[in-house]
mmCIF file of C-alpha atoms in Angstrom:
data_model
loop_
_atom_site.group_PDB
_atom_site.id
_atom_site.type_symbol
_atom_site.label_atom_id
_atom_site.label_comp_id
_atom_site.label_asym_id
_atom_site.label_seq_id
_atom_site.Cartn_x
_atom_site.Cartn_y
_atom_site.Cartn_z
ATOM 1 C CA MET A 61 0.016 0.015 -0.022
ATOM 2 C CA PRO A 62 1.411 3.438 -0.872
ATOM 3 C CA ARG A 63 2.685 5.578 1.942
ATOM 4 C CA GLY A 64 0.194 8.048 3.424
ATOM 5 C CA ARG A 65 -2.900 5.998 2.602
ATOM 6 C CA LYS A 66 -4.833 4.425 5.340
ATOM 7 C CA ARG A 67 -6.150 0.887 5.085
ATOM 8 C CA PRO A 68 -9.879 0.445 5.490
ATOM 9 C CA PRO A 69 -10.764 -1.043 8.881
ATOM 10 C CA SER A 70 -11.168 -4.781 8.957
ATOM 11 C CA ALA A 71 -12.887 -7.107 11.423
ATOM 12 C CA ALA A 72 -9.489 -8.245 12.687
ATOM 13 C CA HIS A 73 -8.566 -4.632 13.627
ATOM 14 C CA GLY A 74 -11.797 -3.775 15.418
ATOM 15 C CA GLY A 75 -13.577 -2.319 12.401
ATOM 16 C CA SER A 76 -16.278 -3.845 10.281
ATOM 17 C CA GLU A 77 -15.818 -5.878 7.121
ATOM 18 C CA SER A 78 -18.093 -3.702 5.092
ATOM 19 C CA PRO A 79 -19.733 -0.348 5.958
ATOM 20 C CA THR A 80 -22.540 -1.231 3.537
ATOM 21 C CA ARG A 81 -23.258 -4.433 5.440
ATOM 22 C CA ASP A 82 -23.386 -2.487 8.716
ATOM 23 C CA ALA A 83 -25.849 -0.011 7.209
ATOM 24 C CA GLU A 84 -28.054 -2.804 5.888
ATOM 25 C CA ALA A 85 -28.016 -4.578 9.308
ATOM 26 C CA ASN A 86 -28.967 -1.256 10.991
ATOM 27 C CA ASP A 87 -31.848 -0.683 8.520
ATOM 28 C CA GLU A 88 -33.095 -4.241 9.155
ATOM 29 C CA HIS A 89 -32.917 -3.695 12.906
ATOM 30 C CA TRP A 90 -35.106 -0.580 12.738
ATOM 31 C CA ARG A 91 -37.534 -2.203 10.228
ATOM 32 C CA ARG A 92 -38.064 -5.099 12.675
ATOM 33 C CA ILE A 93 -38.692 -2.671 15.590
ATOM 34 C CA PHE A 94 -41.239 -0.584 13.698
ATOM 35 C CA SER A 95 -43.026 -3.536 12.166
ATOM 36 C CA MET A 96 -43.906 -4.727 15.683
ATOM 37 C CA ASP A 97 -46.013 -1.548 15.995
ATOM 38 C CA SER A 98 -48.676 -2.994 13.693
ATOM 39 C CA ASP A 99 -49.191 -5.954 16.029
ATOM 40 C CA LEU A 100 -50.243 -3.557 18.762
ATOM 41 C CA GLU A 101 -52.962 -1.806 16.847
ATOM 42 C CA ALA A 102 -55.603 -4.152 18.195
ATOM 43 C CA PHE A 103 -54.889 -2.832 21.695
ATOM 44 C CA SER A 104 -54.641 0.827 20.689
ATOM 45 C CA ARG A 105 -57.273 3.455 21.466
ATOM 46 C CA ASN A 106 -56.780 4.813 17.962
ATOM 47 C CA PRO A 107 -57.920 2.626 15.042
ATOM 48 C CA ALA A 108 -55.564 1.808 12.159
ATOM 49 C CA HIS A 109 -55.447 4.294 9.288
ATOM 50 C CA GLY A 110 -58.389 3.825 6.932
ATOM 51 C CA SER A 111 -60.378 1.837 9.513
ATOM 52 C CA PHE A 112 -64.019 2.844 9.930
ATOM 53 C CA ALA A 113 -64.858 0.343 12.668
ATOM 54 C CA PRO A 114 -66.835 1.868 15.538
ATOM 55 C CA LEU A 115 -65.014 2.370 18.762
ATOM 56 C CA ALA A 116 -66.257 0.544 21.836
ATOM 57 C CA PHE A 117 -68.006 2.679 24.456
ATOM 58 C CA GLN A 118 -65.981 3.017 27.648
ATOM 59 C CA PRO A 119 -67.928 4.549 30.544
ATOM 60 C CA SER A 120 -65.999 6.914 32.775
ATOM 61 C CA ALA A 121 -66.020 6.955 36.565
ATOM 62 C CA MET A 122 -68.549 9.804 36.552
ATOM 63 C CA THR A 123 -70.992 7.879 34.317
ATOM 64 C CA ASN A 124 -70.704 4.905 36.634
ATOM 65 C CA CYS A 125 -71.427 6.974 39.680
ATOM 66 C CA VAL A 126 -74.518 8.598 38.107
ATOM 67 C CA ASN A 127 -75.840 5.159 37.035
ATOM 68 C CA GLN A 128 -75.468 3.761 40.518
ATOM 69 C CA ARG A 129 -77.330 6.730 42.091
ATOM 70 C CA PHE A 130 -80.093 6.441 39.538
ATOM 71 C CA LEU A 131 -80.507 2.707 40.187
ATOM 72 C CA SER A 132 -80.616 3.111 43.966
ATOM 73 C CA TYR A 133 -83.988 4.971 43.943
#
């Protein structure tokens, strides 16, 4: 190798074999993490994009209290 030029890092010297391979592995890592998000949509309060399914009614504490008072008469 000519003088003054640095060698690219190799796995033996603490670097990686290929910067491109590292970038691809990093992209795959993030793709896997964000793809898990879709599995949680069933438990989300917000429906998936484009979904027109009605949301389930969830009574609040105040509604429950009023109903109990009404039923006690």
